[in-house]
Amino acid sequence: MKNKDRVLIFDTTLRDGEQAPGASMNVAEKLEIAYVLEQLKVDIIEAGFPVISEGDFNSVKTVAKHIKGSTICGLARSIKKDIDAAHEALKQAKKKRVHVFLATSKIHMQHKLKKNPDEILKMAVDSVKYAKKKVDDIEFSPEDASRTDRDFLFRILEEVIKAGATTVNIPDTVGYSMPLEYSGLITDIRNNVPNINKAVISVHCHDDLGVAVANSLTAVHNGARQVECTVNGIGERAGNASMEEIVMALRTRPDIYGCTTRIKTEEICRASRLVSKYTGFAVAPNKAIVGHNAFRHEAGIHQDGILKERSTYEIMSPADVGFVGTGLVLGKHSGRHAFKDRLKILGIQLKKEELDRAFDRFKRVADKKKNVFDEDLIAIVEDEVKTFKKTWDLISLEAHSGTEREANVSVILKSKGKQYSKISSGDGPVNACYKAIDSVTKIKGELLDYAIQSVTRGKDALGEVTIKVKMKGKKVVAHGTSTDILEASAKAYINAVNKILT
Ligand code: KIV
Ligand code: ZN
């Protein structure tokens, strides 16, 4: 395949993805996701919008410092202070890109920016020239491009390319365009922008009408060679085009697209789990590629077909995306060696003391739960190996509750070698338990969201609790797992406290 048929994957999980309401992540979490994106071999990681906040600036700076295998990109409006901030945050990047954007549709120019087309054109060109003096790799996005007057769009693209833009991105900012229309737009750009072959055409589609992936793929068919997307399709409002769907569609249908990506697809499910964990957004079971049911066959006819010949009902192999099955693997008689080996197969590498903690926890789980599946092992590791300090630890809890009585929960927590206990009552055991933890830690939390999901099937399954909580003015997402759902709830809440204190 010729090099020009490579499609660049521009991942914006850490920027547009983080704009999803309630998805904010801290710097350590973003860096961990960036490492996984680097392992996935994403070409460009948009790490944030540096001018927008100190947190965003630090995230871009940290990612730029540590990630050397992908180009690191910072977003900037078409104004000098934004470009300066992006340039400063990207200083330590091995490969860097500044992404400058400016709205070009009539609606945005008139109502949002209150400028006429000539003023917009000048701002765009001036900002690209300014950025080009600092960084070689410049992307320009005419925001709301799909609703922009075509002739104006062609003109602005021609001028920004002359000014030094090396990538021109065509955002369907409000997810309004339909596949036929959007692919036609890409063709028109190729036919009407005289210097278009000096830049890469990129696409950036939102999913308001559910066609972000379809739009991106038709655009590739018509010549786009960069796709902007996010893991699990998270993003502003209904989200962005989903990275895993784009990558696997290109890989599964080379007969249509004739294009490859550099993505190491076996890392896809791991990236999906991590993004779901840190944003607190569960992946729908029927979500293409990464959903819990994406490779599960329920109907007898399908199971029979699969057993005879996989390709009867399977168009991709689960192993190609790192999909973890639920085959029985370990039990209470499994030793440390078997445990370590299984983690290795799952692509999990731990330091010695992390392995000790995880193994200890595995033994306790295996005592209560007969069959320990791969998904249980992943949950155990994620629960035990934290990116934050464990200031508080749960020692034990006891609950009394019933349909006709108020719940009472006593908790014993440990911090710096000392134990503290408290009993509280409340409207249900979770409420009582959280009140008791509040009074021990002296940190009051406001519970914003609470969800429980079983990790695998069966009555003895591990339950995973995900909470979103506001403490000390900050919102955090935290998780806890246990075969006892109240214990999982308590662990999630204590993890939230620890995160806040770290
Ligand atoms: O949706 C959009 O238009 C954007 C731009 C900043 C590219 O996110
Ligand atoms: Zn966007």
Coordinates of C-alpha atoms and ligand atoms in Angstrom, one line a residue:
M1 CA 0.0 0.0 0.0
K2 CA 1.4 3.4 -0.9
N3 CA 2.2 5.8 1.9
K4 CA -0.3 8.3 0.7
D5 CA -3.0 5.7 1.6
R6 CA -2.1 5.9 5.2
V7 CA -4.8 7.6 7.3
L8 CA -3.5 9.5 10.3
I9 CA -5.3 9.0 13.5
F10 CA -5.6 12.2 15.5
D11 CA -7.0 11.4 18.9
T12 CA -8.8 14.1 20.8
T13 CA -10.0 12.1 23.8
L14 CA -8.0 14.4 26.1
R15 CA -9.4 17.6 24.6
D16 CA -12.7 17.3 22.8
G17 CA -13.4 14.1 24.7
E18 CA -12.9 15.8 28.0
Q19 CA -15.4 18.5 26.9
A20 CA -18.1 15.9 27.4
P21 CA -20.2 17.1 30.3
G22 CA -18.9 15.5 33.5
A23 CA -15.8 13.9 31.9
S24 CA -13.0 16.0 33.4
M25 CA -9.9 14.1 34.3
N26 CA -6.8 15.1 36.3
V27 CA -3.3 15.3 35.0
A28 CA -2.2 11.9 36.2
E29 CA -5.2 10.2 34.6
K30 CA -4.6 12.1 31.3
L31 CA -1.0 11.1 31.3
E32 CA -1.9 7.4 31.8
I33 CA -4.4 7.6 29.0
A34 CA -1.7 9.3 26.8
Y35 CA 0.7 6.4 27.5
V36 CA -2.0 4.0 26.3
L37 CA -2.6 6.1 23.2
E38 CA 1.1 6.1 22.5
Q39 CA 1.1 2.3 22.8
L40 CA -1.9 2.2 20.4
K41 CA 0.4 4.1 18.0
V42 CA -2.0 7.1 17.6
D43 CA -0.3 9.5 15.2
I44 CA -1.3 12.7 16.9
I45 CA -2.6 13.2 20.5
E46 CA -4.5 16.4 21.1
A47 CA -3.7 16.8 24.8
G48 CA -5.7 19.9 25.6
F49 CA -6.4 23.6 25.2
P50 CA -3.5 25.2 27.1
V51 CA -4.9 28.7 27.4
I52 CA -8.2 27.6 28.9
S53 CA -7.0 26.7 32.4
E54 CA -3.9 26.0 34.5
G55 CA -5.0 22.3 34.6
D56 CA -5.2 22.1 30.8
F57 CA -1.8 23.8 30.4
N58 CA -0.2 21.4 32.8
S59 CA -1.8 18.4 31.2
V60 CA -0.4 19.4 27.8
K61 CA 2.9 20.2 29.3
T62 CA 3.1 16.8 31.1
V63 CA 2.0 14.8 28.1
A64 CA 4.5 16.7 25.9
K65 CA 7.3 15.9 28.4
H66 CA 6.6 12.1 28.6
I67 CA 5.1 10.9 25.4
K68 CA 7.7 10.7 22.6
G69 CA 6.1 8.2 20.1
S70 CA 3.2 10.4 19.0
T71 CA 3.0 14.1 17.9
I72 CA 1.5 16.1 20.8
C73 CA -0.9 18.8 19.8
G74 CA -2.3 21.8 21.7
L75 CA -5.4 23.7 20.7
A76 CA -5.5 27.5 20.3
R77 CA -8.0 30.1 19.1
S78 CA -6.8 32.4 16.4
I79 CA -5.3 34.8 18.9
K80 CA -1.7 35.4 20.0
K81 CA -2.1 34.6 23.7
D82 CA -3.6 31.2 22.9
I83 CA -0.9 30.3 20.4
D84 CA 1.8 31.5 22.9
A85 CA 0.3 29.3 25.6
A86 CA 0.1 26.2 23.3
H87 CA 3.7 26.8 22.2
E88 CA 4.9 27.1 25.8
A89 CA 3.0 24.0 26.9
L90 CA 4.5 22.0 24.0
K91 CA 8.1 23.1 24.5
Q92 CA 9.3 19.7 25.7
A93 CA 7.5 17.7 23.0
K94 CA 9.7 15.7 20.6
K95 CA 7.1 16.2 17.9
K96 CA 4.7 19.1 18.3
R97 CA 1.7 20.6 16.5
V98 CA -0.3 23.7 17.2
H99 CA -4.0 23.5 16.2
V100 CA -5.5 26.9 15.4
F101 CA -9.2 27.3 14.9
L102 CA -11.6 30.1 14.0
A103 CA -15.3 29.9 13.1
T104 CA -16.2 30.6 9.5
S105 CA -19.9 30.0 9.1
K106 CA -22.2 32.9 8.7
I107 CA -24.1 32.1 12.0
H108 CA -20.9 32.0 14.0
M109 CA -19.2 35.0 12.4
Q110 CA -22.3 37.2 12.8
H111 CA -23.6 36.1 16.2
K112 CA -20.6 34.8 18.1
L113 CA -17.6 36.6 16.7
K114 CA -19.4 39.7 15.4
K115 CA -16.9 40.0 12.5
N116 CA -17.3 40.2 8.7
P117 CA -15.7 37.5 6.4
D118 CA -12.7 39.8 5.5
E119 CA -11.9 40.3 9.1
I120 CA -12.2 36.5 9.7
L121 CA -9.9 35.8 6.7
K122 CA -7.3 38.2 8.0
M123 CA -7.4 36.8 11.6
A124 CA -7.0 33.2 10.2
V125 CA -4.1 34.0 8.0
D126 CA -2.3 36.2 10.6
S127 CA -2.7 33.5 13.3
V128 CA -1.4 30.8 11.1
K129 CA 1.6 33.0 10.2
Y130 CA 2.2 33.8 13.8
A131 CA 2.0 30.1 14.9
K132 CA 4.3 29.1 12.0
K133 CA 7.1 31.3 13.3
K134 CA 7.1 29.1 16.4
V135 CA 6.1 25.6 15.2
D136 CA 6.4 23.9 11.8
D137 CA 3.5 21.6 12.1
I138 CA 0.3 23.7 12.0
E139 CA -3.3 22.6 11.7
F140 CA -6.1 25.0 10.9
S141 CA -9.8 24.4 11.5
P142 CA -12.5 26.6 10.1
E143 CA -15.0 25.8 12.9
D144 CA -18.5 24.9 11.7
A145 CA -17.0 24.3 8.2
S146 CA -19.9 22.1 7.1
R147 CA -22.2 25.1 7.4
T148 CA -19.8 27.6 5.9
D149 CA -20.4 29.2 2.6
R150 CA -18.5 27.0 0.1
D151 CA -16.7 29.8 -1.8
F152 CA -15.6 31.4 1.5
L153 CA -14.4 28.1 2.8
F154 CA -12.3 27.4 -0.3
R155 CA -10.8 30.9 -0.1
I156 CA -9.9 30.6 3.6
L157 CA -8.4 27.1 3.1
E158 CA -6.2 28.4 0.2
E159 CA -5.0 31.3 2.2
V160 CA -4.1 29.4 5.4
I161 CA -2.2 26.8 3.4
K162 CA -0.3 29.7 1.8
A163 CA 0.4 31.1 5.3
G164 CA 1.9 27.7 6.4
A165 CA -0.9 25.4 7.5
T166 CA 0.2 21.8 6.9
T167 CA -3.2 20.2 7.8
V168 CA -6.6 21.7 7.1
N169 CA -9.4 20.2 9.2
I170 CA -13.0 20.3 8.2
P171 CA -15.2 20.2 11.3
D172 CA -18.8 19.2 11.3
T173 CA -18.9 21.0 14.6
V174 CA -22.6 20.6 15.3
G175 CA -23.0 17.1 13.7
Y176 CA -25.4 18.5 11.1
S177 CA -24.0 17.1 7.9
M178 CA -25.1 13.8 6.3
P179 CA -22.7 11.4 4.7
L180 CA -23.5 12.2 1.0
E181 CA -23.2 15.9 1.7
Y182 CA -20.1 15.6 3.8
S183 CA -18.2 13.4 1.3
G184 CA -19.3 15.9 -1.5
L185 CA -17.8 18.7 0.6
I186 CA -14.4 16.9 0.7
T187 CA -14.5 16.3 -3.1
D188 CA -15.4 20.0 -3.6
I189 CA -12.5 21.1 -1.4
R190 CA -10.1 18.9 -3.4
N191 CA -11.4 20.3 -6.7
N192 CA -11.6 24.0 -5.7
V193 CA -8.7 24.8 -3.4
P194 CA -5.8 25.1 -5.8
N195 CA -3.0 24.4 -3.4
I196 CA -4.8 21.6 -1.4
N197 CA -2.2 19.0 -2.2
K198 CA 0.2 21.0 0.0
A199 CA -1.8 20.0 3.1
V200 CA -3.4 17.0 4.6
I201 CA -7.2 17.1 4.6
S202 CA -8.5 16.2 8.1
V203 CA -12.1 15.5 9.2
H204 CA -13.6 16.1 12.6
C205 CA -17.2 14.9 13.0
H206 CA -19.7 15.2 15.9
D207 CA -22.4 12.6 16.4
D208 CA -25.5 14.7 17.0
L209 CA -27.4 12.8 14.3
G210 CA -25.5 9.5 14.9
V211 CA -23.4 9.7 11.7
A212 CA -20.0 10.9 12.9
V213 CA -18.3 7.6 12.0
A214 CA -20.1 7.3 8.6
N215 CA -19.2 10.9 7.8
S216 CA -15.6 10.4 8.6
L217 CA -15.4 7.2 6.6
T218 CA -17.0 8.7 3.5
A219 CA -14.6 11.5 3.8
V220 CA -11.7 9.1 3.8
H221 CA -13.2 7.5 0.7
N222 CA -13.1 10.8 -1.0
G223 CA -9.5 11.7 0.0
A224 CA -9.3 12.8 3.6
R225 CA -6.1 11.5 5.2
Q226 CA -6.5 12.4 8.8
V227 CA -9.4 11.5 11.0
E228 CA -10.0 13.2 14.4
C229 CA -11.7 10.9 16.8
T230 CA -12.0 9.8 20.5
V231 CA -11.8 6.6 22.4
N232 CA -15.4 5.3 23.0
G233 CA -16.6 8.3 20.9
I234 CA -16.8 10.6 23.9
G235 CA -16.9 14.3 23.4
E236 CA -18.9 17.5 23.4
R237 CA -22.7 16.8 23.5
A238 CA -23.4 13.5 21.6
G239 CA -19.6 13.0 21.2
N240 CA -17.1 12.6 18.4
A241 CA -16.5 9.9 15.9
S242 CA -15.3 6.8 17.7
M243 CA -11.7 5.9 17.2
E244 CA -12.2 2.1 17.5
E245 CA -15.0 2.1 14.9
I246 CA -13.0 4.2 12.4
V247 CA -9.9 2.1 12.7
M248 CA -11.7 -1.3 12.6
A249 CA -13.9 -0.2 9.6
L250 CA -10.7 0.8 7.7
R251 CA -9.1 -2.5 8.6
T252 CA -12.0 -4.8 8.0
R253 CA -13.0 -3.2 4.6
P254 CA -9.8 -2.5 2.7
D255 CA -11.8 -3.4 -0.4
I256 CA -13.7 -0.2 0.0
Y257 CA -11.3 2.2 1.5
G258 CA -7.9 0.9 0.4
C259 CA -6.3 2.7 3.4
T260 CA -4.4 1.6 6.5
T261 CA -3.7 3.2 9.9
R262 CA -0.7 2.7 12.2
I263 CA -2.9 1.6 15.1
K264 CA -2.0 -1.4 17.1
T265 CA -5.6 -2.6 17.3
E266 CA -4.9 -5.2 20.1
E267 CA -4.6 -2.3 22.5
I268 CA -8.1 -0.9 21.7
C269 CA -10.1 -2.6 24.5
R270 CA -7.5 -1.6 27.1
A271 CA -7.8 2.0 26.0
S272 CA -11.6 1.8 26.0
R273 CA -11.6 0.4 29.6
L274 CA -9.2 3.1 30.9
V275 CA -11.1 6.0 29.3
S276 CA -14.4 4.6 30.7
K277 CA -12.8 4.2 34.2
Y278 CA -11.4 7.8 34.4
T279 CA -14.4 9.5 32.9
G280 CA -17.0 7.4 34.7
F281 CA -18.8 6.9 31.4
A282 CA -19.9 3.2 31.1
V283 CA -19.6 1.7 27.6
A284 CA -23.0 0.5 26.3
P285 CA -23.1 -3.3 26.1
N286 CA -24.0 -3.2 22.4
K287 CA -21.4 -0.5 21.5
A288 CA -19.5 -1.6 18.3
I289 CA -16.0 -3.0 18.9
V290 CA -15.7 -2.4 22.6
G291 CA -19.1 -3.2 24.1
H292 CA -19.5 -6.1 26.5
N293 CA -21.6 -8.0 23.9
A294 CA -19.7 -6.9 20.8
F295 CA -18.3 -10.4 20.3
R296 CA -20.9 -12.5 22.2
H297 CA -23.2 -14.8 20.3
E298 CA -26.5 -15.6 22.1
A299 CA -28.8 -17.2 19.4
G300 CA -28.4 -21.0 19.1
I301 CA -28.1 -20.8 15.3
H302 CA -25.3 -18.3 15.6
Q303 CA -23.4 -20.3 18.2
D304 CA -23.7 -23.4 16.0
G305 CA -22.5 -21.5 13.0
I306 CA -19.5 -20.0 15.0
L307 CA -18.5 -23.5 16.2
K308 CA -18.5 -24.8 12.6
E309 CA -16.8 -21.8 11.0
R310 CA -16.1 -18.5 12.8
S311 CA -16.6 -16.4 9.7
T312 CA -20.2 -17.3 9.5
Y313 CA -21.1 -14.7 12.1
E314 CA -17.8 -13.0 12.9
I315 CA -16.3 -10.2 10.7
M316 CA -13.4 -9.4 13.0
S317 CA -11.5 -11.5 15.5
P318 CA -12.1 -10.5 19.2
A319 CA -8.3 -11.0 19.7
D320 CA -7.6 -8.3 17.1
V321 CA -9.0 -5.6 19.4
G322 CA -7.8 -7.2 22.7
F323 CA -11.3 -8.3 23.7
V324 CA -11.1 -10.2 26.9
G325 CA -13.3 -13.2 27.1
T326 CA -15.0 -14.7 30.2
G327 CA -13.4 -18.1 30.0
L328 CA -12.8 -19.7 33.5
V329 CA -9.2 -19.1 34.4
L330 CA -8.4 -19.1 38.0
G331 CA -9.8 -20.2 41.4
K332 CA -8.8 -20.4 45.0
H333 CA -6.2 -23.1 44.4
S334 CA -4.4 -21.0 41.8
G335 CA -0.9 -19.9 42.9
R336 CA 1.0 -16.7 42.4
H337 CA 2.7 -18.1 39.3
A338 CA -0.6 -18.8 37.5
F339 CA -1.9 -15.4 38.6
K340 CA 1.2 -13.6 37.2
D341 CA 1.0 -15.6 34.0
R342 CA -2.6 -14.8 33.4
L343 CA -2.0 -11.1 34.0
K344 CA 0.8 -11.3 31.5
I345 CA -1.5 -12.8 28.9
L346 CA -3.9 -9.9 29.6
G347 CA -1.1 -7.4 28.9
I348 CA -0.8 -6.3 32.6
Q349 CA 2.6 -5.7 34.0
L350 CA 3.0 -4.8 37.7
K351 CA 5.8 -3.8 40.0
K352 CA 6.6 -6.3 42.7
E353 CA 4.7 -4.6 45.5
E354 CA 1.7 -4.0 43.2
L355 CA 1.7 -7.6 42.3
D356 CA 1.8 -8.6 46.0
R357 CA -1.2 -6.4 46.8
A358 CA -3.1 -7.6 43.7
F359 CA -2.4 -11.3 44.5
D360 CA -3.4 -10.8 48.1
R361 CA -6.7 -9.3 46.9
F362 CA -7.2 -12.1 44.4
K363 CA -6.9 -14.7 47.1
R364 CA -9.5 -13.0 49.2
V365 CA -11.9 -12.7 46.2
A366 CA -11.2 -16.4 45.2
D367 CA -12.2 -17.4 48.8
K368 CA -15.7 -15.9 48.2
K369 CA -16.1 -16.5 44.5
K370 CA -15.6 -19.9 43.0
N371 CA -14.6 -18.8 39.5
V372 CA -12.3 -15.9 38.9
F373 CA -12.6 -14.7 35.2
D374 CA -10.3 -12.5 33.2
E375 CA -12.6 -9.5 33.7
D376 CA -12.5 -10.1 37.5
L377 CA -8.7 -10.0 37.4
I378 CA -8.7 -6.7 35.5
A379 CA -11.2 -5.2 38.0
I380 CA -9.0 -6.5 40.9
V381 CA -5.9 -5.0 39.5
E382 CA -7.6 -1.7 38.7
D383 CA -9.0 -1.6 42.2
E384 CA -5.7 -2.3 43.9
V385 CA -3.1 -0.4 41.8
K386 CA -3.9 3.2 42.1
T387 CA -2.3 6.4 40.7
F388 CA -3.2 8.1 44.0
K389 CA -2.0 7.8 47.6
K390 CA -4.1 5.6 49.9
T391 CA -4.4 8.1 52.8
W392 CA -7.5 6.2 54.1
D393 CA -8.2 2.5 53.9
L394 CA -11.3 0.5 54.8
I395 CA -10.7 -2.0 57.6
S396 CA -14.3 -3.3 58.0
L397 CA -17.9 -2.3 57.9
E398 CA -21.1 -3.7 59.4
A399 CA -24.6 -2.8 58.2
H400 CA -28.1 -3.2 59.6
S401 CA -30.9 -2.4 57.3
G402 CA -34.3 -3.6 56.2
T403 CA -37.5 -2.5 54.5
E404 CA -39.1 -1.5 57.8
R405 CA -36.2 0.2 59.6
E406 CA -33.7 2.9 59.2
A407 CA -30.2 1.7 58.0
N408 CA -27.3 1.8 60.5
V409 CA -23.7 1.3 59.3
S410 CA -20.6 1.2 61.3
V411 CA -17.2 1.7 59.6
I412 CA -13.6 1.2 60.7
L413 CA -11.1 3.1 58.6
K414 CA -7.3 3.3 59.0
S415 CA -5.0 6.2 58.3
K416 CA -1.3 6.5 59.1
G417 CA -1.4 3.3 61.2
K418 CA -4.3 4.5 63.4
Q419 CA -7.9 3.1 63.3
Y420 CA -11.0 5.3 63.5
S421 CA -14.6 4.1 63.8
K422 CA -18.0 5.7 63.4
I423 CA -21.7 4.6 63.3
S424 CA -24.2 6.5 61.2
S425 CA -27.8 6.1 60.3
G426 CA -29.4 7.1 57.0
D427 CA -31.9 6.5 54.3
G428 CA -30.5 3.2 53.1
P429 CA -27.2 1.5 53.8
V430 CA -25.2 3.4 51.2
N431 CA -26.4 6.8 52.6
A432 CA -25.6 5.7 56.1
C433 CA -22.2 4.3 55.1
Y434 CA -21.2 7.5 53.3
K435 CA -22.3 9.6 56.3
A436 CA -20.1 7.5 58.6
I437 CA -17.1 7.9 56.2
D438 CA -17.7 11.6 56.1
S439 CA -17.5 11.9 59.9
V440 CA -14.4 9.8 60.1
T441 CA -12.5 11.6 57.3
K442 CA -14.0 15.0 58.1
I443 CA -14.4 15.6 54.4
K444 CA -18.0 16.0 53.3
G445 CA -18.9 14.6 49.9
E446 CA -21.9 15.4 47.7
L447 CA -22.8 12.3 45.7
L448 CA -23.5 13.4 42.1
D449 CA -23.8 10.0 40.4
Y450 CA -23.8 6.4 41.5
A451 CA -23.8 3.3 39.3
I452 CA -23.3 -0.4 39.9
Q453 CA -22.4 -3.0 37.4
S454 CA -21.5 -6.6 37.7
V455 CA -18.1 -7.4 36.4
T456 CA -19.0 -10.9 35.2
R457 CA -22.2 -13.0 35.4
G458 CA -23.5 -15.1 38.3
K459 CA -24.8 -14.5 41.8
D460 CA -21.3 -14.4 43.2
A461 CA -20.1 -11.9 40.7
L462 CA -17.8 -9.0 41.6
G463 CA -19.9 -5.7 41.7
E464 CA -18.2 -2.6 40.5
V465 CA -19.4 0.7 41.9
T466 CA -18.7 3.9 40.0
I467 CA -19.4 7.2 41.7
K468 CA -19.0 10.8 40.8
V469 CA -18.7 13.0 43.9
K470 CA -18.0 16.6 44.8
M471 CA -15.5 17.1 47.7
K472 CA -13.6 20.2 48.7
G473 CA -15.1 22.0 45.6
K474 CA -13.8 19.4 43.2
K475 CA -15.5 16.7 41.2
V476 CA -13.9 13.2 41.1
V477 CA -14.8 9.9 39.6
A478 CA -13.9 6.8 41.7
H479 CA -14.5 3.1 41.7
G480 CA -14.6 0.2 44.1
T481 CA -15.1 -3.5 43.6
S482 CA -16.2 -6.3 45.8
T483 CA -18.5 -9.3 45.9
D484 CA -20.3 -7.3 48.5
I485 CA -22.0 -4.2 47.0
L486 CA -21.9 -2.2 50.1
E487 CA -18.2 -2.8 50.6
A488 CA -17.7 -1.8 46.9
S489 CA -19.7 1.4 47.5
A490 CA -17.6 2.2 50.6
K491 CA -14.4 1.5 48.7
A492 CA -15.4 3.8 45.8
Y493 CA -16.2 6.6 48.3
I494 CA -12.9 6.1 50.2
N495 CA -11.0 6.1 46.8
A496 CA -12.7 9.4 46.0
V497 CA -11.5 10.9 49.3
N498 CA -8.0 9.6 48.6
K499 CA -8.0 11.1 45.2
I500 CA -9.0 14.5 46.5
L501 CA -6.3 14.3 49.1
T502 CA -3.5 13.2 46.6
Ligands
KIV1 O1 -16.0 20.7 16.8 C1 -15.1 21.5 16.5 O2 -15.3 22.3 15.6 C2 -13.9 21.6 17.2 C3 -12.8 22.4 16.6 C4 -12.0 23.1 17.7 C5 -11.9 21.6 15.7 O3 -13.7 20.8 18.2
ZN2 ZN -15.2 19.2 18.2

